[in-house]
Amino acid sequence: MTLTGAEKPRSDMSQVESPTQVWFEDLGLSSYVAVDLETTGLDPESEQIIEIGAVRFLDGLACERYRTFLHADKPLSPFITSLTGIKNADLKGAPRFKDVAKEFLEFLGDDPIVGQNVEFDLGFLSSAGSSVIAEFGSNPFSFQRRQVLDASMLSRIFWPELSRFSLSALSKAFHVSQVEKHRAEHDAEAT
């Protein structure tokens, strides 16, 4: 079974404060959560989330992870399977979004959310969040009062000399290893 919930911190956070830690603190990002989703397609109104990946960072170091597959109402297209490596069998028995919504919100906490082209992910989360309005009284995945940062947008501002701003191009430019491309947890960590 490939479903996992939040894992315990893996990093020793008792290090002496580094210039990088000060930089994150100055930006108000001592703690943030990078989020990435894999979906059945591009339209949040007609397609579904099939994998959620999130990584909490403290002072720039990954310290806690969340990953789960989600049930899909239709078989995955060959394109999505080829792109992500996710197979229909991986989703068999997976929970629906409404079944993990509370757990995922608890993992996110109040930290800022960071994502690569994050509006895509937020659109899917907001759409999926409509399934939990009755439980929460409103859509907790609309993130209207949440600090959200887009890594692609920030890269365009801070490094306009770069020719491309995809996650793959940015990872290459900044020597960030991408373990598995188009897998939610690994893309979140690379972000």
PDB file of C-alpha atoms in Angstrom:
ATOM      1  CA  MET A   1       0.000   0.000   0.000  1.00  0.00           C
ATOM      2  CA  THR A   2       1.386   3.406  -0.929  1.00  0.00           C
ATOM      3  CA  LEU A   3      -0.811   5.618   1.210  1.00  0.00           C
ATOM      4  CA  THR A   4       1.003   7.502   3.925  1.00  0.00           C
ATOM      5  CA  GLY A   5       0.018  10.273   6.258  1.00  0.00           C
ATOM      6  CA  ALA A   6       2.224  12.864   7.857  1.00  0.00           C
ATOM      7  CA  GLU A   7       5.627  11.482   8.751  1.00  0.00           C
ATOM      8  CA  LYS A   8       7.679  12.611  11.690  1.00  0.00           C
ATOM      9  CA  PRO A   9      10.441  15.179  11.161  1.00  0.00           C
ATOM     10  CA  ARG A  10      13.563  13.731   9.561  1.00  0.00           C
ATOM     11  CA  SER A  11      15.951  16.628  10.037  1.00  0.00           C
ATOM     12  CA  ASP A  12      17.847  17.685  13.131  1.00  0.00           C
ATOM     13  CA  MET A  13      16.679  21.259  13.588  1.00  0.00           C
ATOM     14  CA  SER A  14      19.101  22.051  16.433  1.00  0.00           C
ATOM     15  CA  GLN A  15      21.727  23.438  14.063  1.00  0.00           C
ATOM     16  CA  VAL A  16      23.361  26.808  14.558  1.00  0.00           C
ATOM     17  CA  GLU A  17      21.514  29.537  12.672  1.00  0.00           C
ATOM     18  CA  SER A  18      22.930  29.894   9.161  1.00  0.00           C
ATOM     19  CA  PRO A  19      22.712  32.819   6.721  1.00  0.00           C
ATOM     20  CA  THR A  20      20.077  30.795   4.841  1.00  0.00           C
ATOM     21  CA  GLN A  21      17.978  30.475   8.006  1.00  0.00           C
ATOM     22  CA  VAL A  22      18.204  34.236   8.524  1.00  0.00           C
ATOM     23  CA  TRP A  23      17.170  34.777   4.882  1.00  0.00           C
ATOM     24  CA  PHE A  24      14.075  32.582   5.312  1.00  0.00           C
ATOM     25  CA  GLU A  25      13.248  34.314   8.595  1.00  0.00           C
ATOM     26  CA  ASP A  26      13.570  37.771   6.992  1.00  0.00           C
ATOM     27  CA  LEU A  27      11.115  36.675   4.286  1.00  0.00           C
ATOM     28  CA  GLY A  28       8.663  35.395   6.907  1.00  0.00           C
ATOM     29  CA  LEU A  29       9.231  31.855   5.684  1.00  0.00           C
ATOM     30  CA  SER A  30      10.906  30.199   8.653  1.00  0.00           C
ATOM     31  CA  SER A  31       8.204  27.579   8.260  1.00  0.00           C
ATOM     32  CA  TYR A  32       6.188  26.909   5.110  1.00  0.00           C
ATOM     33  CA  VAL A  33       4.535  24.019   3.313  1.00  0.00           C
ATOM     34  CA  ALA A  34       5.292  23.241  -0.328  1.00  0.00           C
ATOM     35  CA  VAL A  35       2.308  21.595  -2.022  1.00  0.00           C
ATOM     36  CA  ASP A  36       1.918  19.725  -5.286  1.00  0.00           C
ATOM     37  CA  LEU A  37      -0.922  17.710  -6.782  1.00  0.00           C
ATOM     38  CA  GLU A  38      -1.235  15.162  -9.536  1.00  0.00           C
ATOM     39  CA  THR A  39      -4.585  15.195 -11.331  1.00  0.00           C
ATOM     40  CA  THR A  40      -6.551  13.346 -13.985  1.00  0.00           C
ATOM     41  CA  GLY A  41      -6.427  16.416 -16.261  1.00  0.00           C
ATOM     42  CA  LEU A  42      -6.243  20.193 -16.358  1.00  0.00           C
ATOM     43  CA  ASP A  43      -9.785  21.387 -15.552  1.00  0.00           C
ATOM     44  CA  PRO A  44     -10.564  21.467 -11.806  1.00  0.00           C
ATOM     45  CA  GLU A  45     -14.309  21.446 -12.511  1.00  0.00           C
ATOM     46  CA  SER A  46     -14.295  18.194 -14.497  1.00  0.00           C
ATOM     47  CA  GLU A  47     -11.087  16.409 -13.418  1.00  0.00           C
ATOM     48  CA  GLN A  48      -9.921  15.075 -10.042  1.00  0.00           C
ATOM     49  CA  ILE A  49      -6.903  15.095  -7.744  1.00  0.00           C
ATOM     50  CA  ILE A  50      -5.247  11.665  -7.689  1.00  0.00           C
ATOM     51  CA  GLU A  51      -2.245  12.430  -5.478  1.00  0.00           C
ATOM     52  CA  ILE A  52      -1.460  15.049  -2.845  1.00  0.00           C
ATOM     53  CA  GLY A  53       2.112  15.711  -1.795  1.00  0.00           C
ATOM     54  CA  ALA A  54       3.211  18.286   0.750  1.00  0.00           C
ATOM     55  CA  VAL A  55       6.508  18.949   2.497  1.00  0.00           C
ATOM     56  CA  ARG A  56       6.935  21.228   5.509  1.00  0.00           C
ATOM     57  CA  PHE A  57      10.161  23.199   5.585  1.00  0.00           C
ATOM     58  CA  LEU A  58      11.762  24.772   8.658  1.00  0.00           C
ATOM     59  CA  ASP A  59      14.547  27.243   7.908  1.00  0.00           C
ATOM     60  CA  GLY A  60      14.792  25.835   4.384  1.00  0.00           C
ATOM     61  CA  LEU A  61      15.099  22.183   5.430  1.00  0.00           C
ATOM     62  CA  ALA A  62      12.456  19.532   4.753  1.00  0.00           C
ATOM     63  CA  CYS A  63      11.246  18.209   8.084  1.00  0.00           C
ATOM     64  CA  GLU A  64       7.801  16.660   7.631  1.00  0.00           C
ATOM     65  CA  ARG A  65       5.927  15.053   4.723  1.00  0.00           C
ATOM     66  CA  TYR A  66       2.387  14.265   3.708  1.00  0.00           C
ATOM     67  CA  ARG A  67       1.416  12.072   0.758  1.00  0.00           C
ATOM     68  CA  THR A  68      -1.680  10.203  -0.275  1.00  0.00           C
ATOM     69  CA  PHE A  69      -3.289   8.829  -3.386  1.00  0.00           C
ATOM     70  CA  LEU A  70      -6.943   9.683  -3.932  1.00  0.00           C
ATOM     71  CA  HIS A  71      -9.791   7.750  -5.510  1.00  0.00           C
ATOM     72  CA  ALA A  72     -10.614   8.629  -9.127  1.00  0.00           C
ATOM     73  CA  ASP A  73     -14.128   8.176 -10.492  1.00  0.00           C
ATOM     74  CA  LYS A  74     -12.812   7.189 -13.916  1.00  0.00           C
ATOM     75  CA  PRO A  75      -9.823   5.221 -15.204  1.00  0.00           C
ATOM     76  CA  LEU A  76      -6.642   7.201 -15.723  1.00  0.00           C
ATOM     77  CA  SER A  77      -5.812   8.119 -19.294  1.00  0.00           C
ATOM     78  CA  PRO A  78      -2.693   6.557 -20.809  1.00  0.00           C
ATOM     79  CA  PHE A  79      -1.221  10.083 -20.979  1.00  0.00           C
ATOM     80  CA  ILE A  80      -1.593  10.661 -17.201  1.00  0.00           C
ATOM     81  CA  THR A  81      -0.197   7.195 -16.423  1.00  0.00           C
ATOM     82  CA  SER A  82       2.756   7.833 -18.739  1.00  0.00           C
ATOM     83  CA  LEU A  83       3.389  11.314 -17.318  1.00  0.00           C
ATOM     84  CA  THR A  84       3.104  10.452 -13.626  1.00  0.00           C
ATOM     85  CA  GLY A  85       3.761   6.725 -13.436  1.00  0.00           C
ATOM     86  CA  ILE A  86       0.559   6.446 -11.382  1.00  0.00           C
ATOM     87  CA  LYS A  87      -1.529   3.438 -12.359  1.00  0.00           C
ATOM     88  CA  ASN A  88      -5.198   2.645 -11.772  1.00  0.00           C
ATOM     89  CA  ALA A  89      -4.059  -0.101  -9.385  1.00  0.00           C
ATOM     90  CA  ASP A  90      -2.316   2.558  -7.229  1.00  0.00           C
ATOM     91  CA  LEU A  91      -5.671   4.268  -6.707  1.00  0.00           C
ATOM     92  CA  LYS A  92      -7.629   1.127  -5.912  1.00  0.00           C
ATOM     93  CA  GLY A  93      -8.949   1.471  -2.378  1.00  0.00           C
ATOM     94  CA  ALA A  94      -7.588   5.016  -2.044  1.00  0.00           C
ATOM     95  CA  PRO A  95      -9.669   7.457   0.010  1.00  0.00           C
ATOM     96  CA  ARG A  96     -11.771  10.216  -1.491  1.00  0.00           C
ATOM     97  CA  PHE A  97     -10.702  13.825  -0.954  1.00  0.00           C
ATOM     98  CA  LYS A  98     -13.398  14.387   1.694  1.00  0.00           C
ATOM     99  CA  ASP A  99     -11.919  11.477   3.688  1.00  0.00           C
ATOM    100  CA  VAL A 100      -8.475  13.132   3.970  1.00  0.00           C
ATOM    101  CA  ALA A 101      -9.516  16.801   3.978  1.00  0.00           C
ATOM    102  CA  LYS A 102      -9.321  17.289   7.758  1.00  0.00           C
ATOM    103  CA  GLU A 103      -6.003  15.441   8.043  1.00  0.00           C
ATOM    104  CA  PHE A 104      -4.519  17.458   5.173  1.00  0.00           C
ATOM    105  CA  LEU A 105      -5.717  20.762   6.648  1.00  0.00           C
ATOM    106  CA  GLU A 106      -4.125  19.813   9.975  1.00  0.00           C
ATOM    107  CA  PHE A 107      -0.859  19.090   8.174  1.00  0.00           C
ATOM    108  CA  LEU A 108      -0.956  22.481   6.424  1.00  0.00           C
ATOM    109  CA  GLY A 109      -1.586  24.283   9.707  1.00  0.00           C
ATOM    110  CA  ASP A 110      -1.258  28.051   9.394  1.00  0.00           C
ATOM    111  CA  ASP A 111       2.020  28.043   7.482  1.00  0.00           C
ATOM    112  CA  PRO A 112       2.362  29.835   4.146  1.00  0.00           C
ATOM    113  CA  ILE A 113       1.787  27.631   1.109  1.00  0.00           C
ATOM    114  CA  VAL A 114       4.396  27.497  -1.641  1.00  0.00           C
ATOM    115  CA  GLY A 115       3.884  25.875  -5.020  1.00  0.00           C
ATOM    116  CA  GLN A 116       5.117  25.841  -8.590  1.00  0.00           C
ATOM    117  CA  ASN A 117       2.363  27.465 -10.688  1.00  0.00           C
ATOM    118  CA  VAL A 118       0.407  27.232  -7.447  1.00  0.00           C
ATOM    119  CA  GLU A 119      -2.843  28.594  -8.910  1.00  0.00           C
ATOM    120  CA  PHE A 120      -3.305  25.245 -10.669  1.00  0.00           C
ATOM    121  CA  ASP A 121      -3.079  23.370  -7.362  1.00  0.00           C
ATOM    122  CA  LEU A 122      -5.242  25.896  -5.513  1.00  0.00           C
ATOM    123  CA  GLY A 123      -7.930  25.642  -8.194  1.00  0.00           C
ATOM    124  CA  PHE A 124      -8.110  21.875  -7.743  1.00  0.00           C
ATOM    125  CA  LEU A 125      -8.066  22.121  -3.944  1.00  0.00           C
ATOM    126  CA  SER A 126     -10.838  24.709  -3.970  1.00  0.00           C
ATOM    127  CA  SER A 127     -12.928  22.600  -6.325  1.00  0.00           C
ATOM    128  CA  ALA A 128     -12.368  19.452  -4.247  1.00  0.00           C
ATOM    129  CA  GLY A 129     -13.041  21.475  -1.092  1.00  0.00           C
ATOM    130  CA  SER A 130     -16.632  21.965  -2.180  1.00  0.00           C
ATOM    131  CA  SER A 131     -17.177  18.344  -1.082  1.00  0.00           C
ATOM    132  CA  VAL A 132     -16.478  19.269   2.550  1.00  0.00           C
ATOM    133  CA  ILE A 133     -18.460  22.507   2.881  1.00  0.00           C
ATOM    134  CA  ALA A 134     -21.175  20.787   4.939  1.00  0.00           C
ATOM    135  CA  GLU A 135     -18.587  19.507   7.423  1.00  0.00           C
ATOM    136  CA  PHE A 136     -16.644  22.768   7.757  1.00  0.00           C
ATOM    137  CA  GLY A 137     -19.391  25.356   7.145  1.00  0.00           C
ATOM    138  CA  SER A 138     -17.426  26.863   4.262  1.00  0.00           C
ATOM    139  CA  ASN A 139     -14.727  25.793   1.835  1.00  0.00           C
ATOM    140  CA  PRO A 140     -11.525  25.579   3.902  1.00  0.00           C
ATOM    141  CA  PHE A 141      -9.542  25.073   0.686  1.00  0.00           C
ATOM    142  CA  SER A 142     -10.293  28.494  -0.782  1.00  0.00           C
ATOM    143  CA  PHE A 143      -7.273  29.875   1.157  1.00  0.00           C
ATOM    144  CA  GLN A 144      -8.545  33.441   0.924  1.00  0.00           C
ATOM    145  CA  ARG A 145      -6.616  34.600   3.987  1.00  0.00           C
ATOM    146  CA  ARG A 146      -3.558  32.418   3.518  1.00  0.00           C
ATOM    147  CA  GLN A 147      -0.138  33.599   2.414  1.00  0.00           C
ATOM    148  CA  VAL A 148       0.525  31.790  -0.865  1.00  0.00           C
ATOM    149  CA  LEU A 149       3.725  32.060  -2.879  1.00  0.00           C
ATOM    150  CA  ASP A 150       4.310  30.883  -6.429  1.00  0.00           C
ATOM    151  CA  ALA A 151       7.870  29.652  -7.011  1.00  0.00           C
ATOM    152  CA  SER A 152       7.567  30.294 -10.743  1.00  0.00           C
ATOM    153  CA  MET A 153       6.492  33.903 -10.201  1.00  0.00           C
ATOM    154  CA  LEU A 154       9.192  34.524  -7.582  1.00  0.00           C
ATOM    155  CA  SER A 155      11.805  33.060  -9.928  1.00  0.00           C
ATOM    156  CA  ARG A 156      10.728  35.427 -12.702  1.00  0.00           C
ATOM    157  CA  ILE A 157      11.153  38.353 -10.292  1.00  0.00           C
ATOM    158  CA  PHE A 158      14.454  37.371  -8.669  1.00  0.00           C
ATOM    159  CA  TRP A 159      16.135  35.652 -11.632  1.00  0.00           C
ATOM    160  CA  PRO A 160      14.719  37.247 -14.817  1.00  0.00           C
ATOM    161  CA  GLU A 161      17.866  36.230 -16.684  1.00  0.00           C
ATOM    162  CA  LEU A 162      16.759  32.590 -16.663  1.00  0.00           C
ATOM    163  CA  SER A 163      15.271  31.477 -19.958  1.00  0.00           C
ATOM    164  CA  ARG A 164      12.724  28.992 -18.538  1.00  0.00           C
ATOM    165  CA  PHE A 165      10.749  28.794 -15.310  1.00  0.00           C
ATOM    166  CA  SER A 166       9.324  25.266 -15.273  1.00  0.00           C
ATOM    167  CA  LEU A 167      10.071  23.191 -12.195  1.00  0.00           C
ATOM    168  CA  SER A 168      12.451  21.059 -14.232  1.00  0.00           C
ATOM    169  CA  ALA A 169      14.328  24.105 -15.575  1.00  0.00           C
ATOM    170  CA  LEU A 170      14.516  25.762 -12.144  1.00  0.00           C
ATOM    171  CA  SER A 171      15.688  22.525 -10.530  1.00  0.00           C
ATOM    172  CA  LYS A 172      18.456  22.277 -13.090  1.00  0.00           C
ATOM    173  CA  ALA A 173      19.447  25.952 -12.713  1.00  0.00           C
ATOM    174  CA  PHE A 174      19.676  25.678  -8.920  1.00  0.00           C
ATOM    175  CA  HIS A 175      21.119  22.140  -8.774  1.00  0.00           C
ATOM    176  CA  VAL A 176      18.059  20.677  -7.059  1.00  0.00           C
ATOM    177  CA  SER A 177      17.721  16.946  -7.523  1.00  0.00           C
ATOM    178  CA  GLN A 178      14.298  15.778  -8.676  1.00  0.00           C
ATOM    179  CA  VAL A 179      13.903  12.168  -7.570  1.00  0.00           C
ATOM    180  CA  GLU A 180      10.727  11.504  -9.576  1.00  0.00           C
ATOM    181  CA  LYS A 181       9.194  14.133 -11.855  1.00  0.00           C
ATOM    182  CA  HIS A 182       5.428  14.539 -11.862  1.00  0.00           C
ATOM    183  CA  ARG A 183       4.979  12.856  -8.506  1.00  0.00           C
ATOM    184  CA  ALA A 184       3.389  15.103  -5.932  1.00  0.00           C
ATOM    185  CA  GLU A 185       5.701  14.664  -2.929  1.00  0.00           C
ATOM    186  CA  HIS A 186       8.900  14.876  -4.972  1.00  0.00           C
ATOM    187  CA  ASP A 187       7.708  17.915  -6.943  1.00  0.00           C
ATOM    188  CA  ALA A 188       6.658  19.618  -3.692  1.00  0.00           C
ATOM    189  CA  GLU A 189      10.106  19.049  -2.230  1.00  0.00           C
ATOM    190  CA  ALA A 190      11.842  20.311  -5.383  1.00  0.00           C
ATOM    191  CA  THR A 191       9.655  23.427  -5.287  1.00  0.00           C
TER     192      THR A 191
END
